[in-house]
Amino acid sequence: MYLNNYETIYILKPDVTDNVNLSLINFYKTLLKEKGAKNIVVQHRGRRHLSYNILHYYDGIYVQMNYQSNGNLVKFLEKSMRFNENIIRCLTIKQNISYSINVY
């Protein structure tokens, strides 16, 4: 089965503790592995000011996950994130990564 490259960024409430943040990262990383995702890379982007307020929050903690998977797993992951009370927003994009070799 062909796997696509995806990037999921989710924003946590600013009052989330480091322990909760780490447990969420581990939970989603494990979920991706169990469902067949490959090359999972998680980057903690830190607290940032939001462009506009979301649910009365002006700051959020950003976490970025890059992985290879199929579309069904992305739907499952986003549904799981929507039901998590600590996550105020999430977005997944499909990345078209193409490598070209220039031969002269």
Short mmCIF file of C-alpha atoms in Angstrom, two decimals:
data_model
loop_
_atom_site.label_atom_id
_atom_site.label_comp_id
_atom_site.label_asym_id
_atom_site.label_seq_id
_atom_site.Cartn_x
_atom_site.Cartn_y
_atom_site.Cartn_z
CA MET A 1 0.00 0.00 0.00
CA TYR A 2 1.27 3.45 -0.91
CA LEU A 3 1.76 5.88 1.97
CA ASN A 4 1.43 9.65 1.66
CA ASN A 5 3.37 12.24 3.62
CA TYR A 6 1.28 14.20 6.13
CA GLU A 7 1.89 17.01 8.57
CA THR A 8 -0.48 17.47 11.50
CA ILE A 9 -0.21 20.52 13.73
CA TYR A 10 -2.34 20.79 16.82
CA ILE A 11 -2.68 23.62 19.31
CA LEU A 12 -3.08 22.92 23.00
CA LYS A 13 -4.67 25.22 25.55
CA PRO A 14 -2.00 27.48 27.07
CA ASP A 15 -2.61 26.21 30.61
CA VAL A 16 -1.79 22.57 29.73
CA THR A 17 1.03 21.25 31.92
CA ASP A 18 4.23 19.73 30.53
CA ASN A 19 3.18 16.30 31.83
CA VAL A 20 -0.15 16.43 29.99
CA ASN A 21 1.63 17.70 26.87
CA LEU A 22 4.14 14.83 26.93
CA SER A 23 1.43 12.26 27.57
CA LEU A 24 -0.55 13.57 24.57
CA ILE A 25 2.54 13.43 22.36
CA ASN A 26 3.21 9.85 23.44
CA PHE A 27 -0.46 8.90 23.02
CA TYR A 28 -0.68 10.19 19.44
CA LYS A 29 2.73 8.81 18.50
CA THR A 30 1.68 5.35 19.78
CA LEU A 31 -1.68 5.64 18.02
CA LEU A 32 0.04 6.42 14.72
CA LYS A 33 2.47 3.49 15.13
CA GLU A 34 -0.32 1.04 15.99
CA LYS A 35 -2.34 2.09 12.94
CA GLY A 36 0.59 1.60 10.56
CA ALA A 37 2.15 5.06 10.18
CA LYS A 38 5.85 5.23 9.31
CA ASN A 39 8.67 7.77 9.84
CA ILE A 40 6.93 9.60 12.68
CA VAL A 41 8.67 12.81 13.74
CA VAL A 42 7.19 14.98 16.52
CA GLN A 43 8.40 18.53 17.13
CA HIS A 44 7.35 20.67 20.06
CA ARG A 45 6.98 24.20 18.67
CA GLY A 46 6.29 25.88 22.01
CA ARG A 47 3.88 28.56 23.16
CA ARG A 48 2.87 31.12 20.55
CA HIS A 49 0.47 34.01 20.32
CA LEU A 50 -2.61 33.18 18.20
CA SER A 51 -3.57 35.48 15.32
CA TYR A 52 -7.12 35.57 16.68
CA ASN A 53 -8.70 34.26 19.82
CA ILE A 54 -9.90 30.65 19.79
CA LEU A 55 -12.33 29.67 22.56
CA HIS A 56 -11.22 32.78 24.51
CA TYR A 57 -7.53 31.83 24.33
CA TYR A 58 -4.93 34.22 22.92
CA ASP A 59 -1.94 31.84 23.24
CA GLY A 60 -1.48 28.17 22.47
CA ILE A 61 1.11 25.42 22.62
CA TYR A 62 1.96 24.15 19.15
CA VAL A 63 2.95 20.55 18.38
CA GLN A 64 3.88 19.37 14.88
CA MET A 65 3.81 15.73 13.72
CA ASN A 66 5.17 14.56 10.38
CA TYR A 67 4.49 10.98 9.25
CA GLN A 68 3.70 8.69 6.35
CA SER A 69 0.27 7.11 6.35
CA ASN A 70 -2.92 6.56 4.41
CA GLY A 71 -5.95 8.87 4.39
CA ASN A 72 -8.08 6.70 6.68
CA LEU A 73 -5.62 7.08 9.53
CA VAL A 74 -5.66 10.87 9.12
CA LYS A 75 -9.45 10.91 9.53
CA PHE A 76 -9.19 8.70 12.61
CA LEU A 77 -6.45 10.89 14.13
CA GLU A 78 -8.32 14.15 13.58
CA LYS A 79 -11.53 12.69 15.01
CA SER A 80 -9.60 11.64 18.11
CA MET A 81 -8.16 15.16 18.43
CA ARG A 82 -11.56 16.82 18.09
CA PHE A 83 -12.78 14.95 21.17
CA ASN A 84 -9.75 15.90 23.28
CA GLU A 85 -10.60 18.80 25.61
CA ASN A 86 -6.98 20.03 25.74
CA ILE A 87 -6.73 20.59 21.96
CA ILE A 88 -8.27 23.83 20.68
CA ARG A 89 -7.38 23.41 16.99
CA CYS A 90 -5.77 20.87 14.65
CA LEU A 91 -4.90 20.83 10.98
CA THR A 92 -3.49 18.12 8.73
CA ILE A 93 -2.02 18.78 5.31
CA LYS A 94 -0.88 16.31 2.71
CA GLN A 95 2.64 17.08 1.60
CA ASN A 96 3.70 16.59 -1.98
CA ILE A 97 7.34 15.85 -1.61
CA SER A 98 9.02 15.26 -4.91
CA TYR A 99 12.69 15.00 -5.44
CA SER A 100 14.19 16.06 -8.72
CA ILE A 101 17.69 15.41 -9.89
CA ASN A 102 19.19 17.87 -12.28
CA VAL A 103 21.47 16.25 -14.81
CA TYR A 104 23.58 18.53 -16.94
#
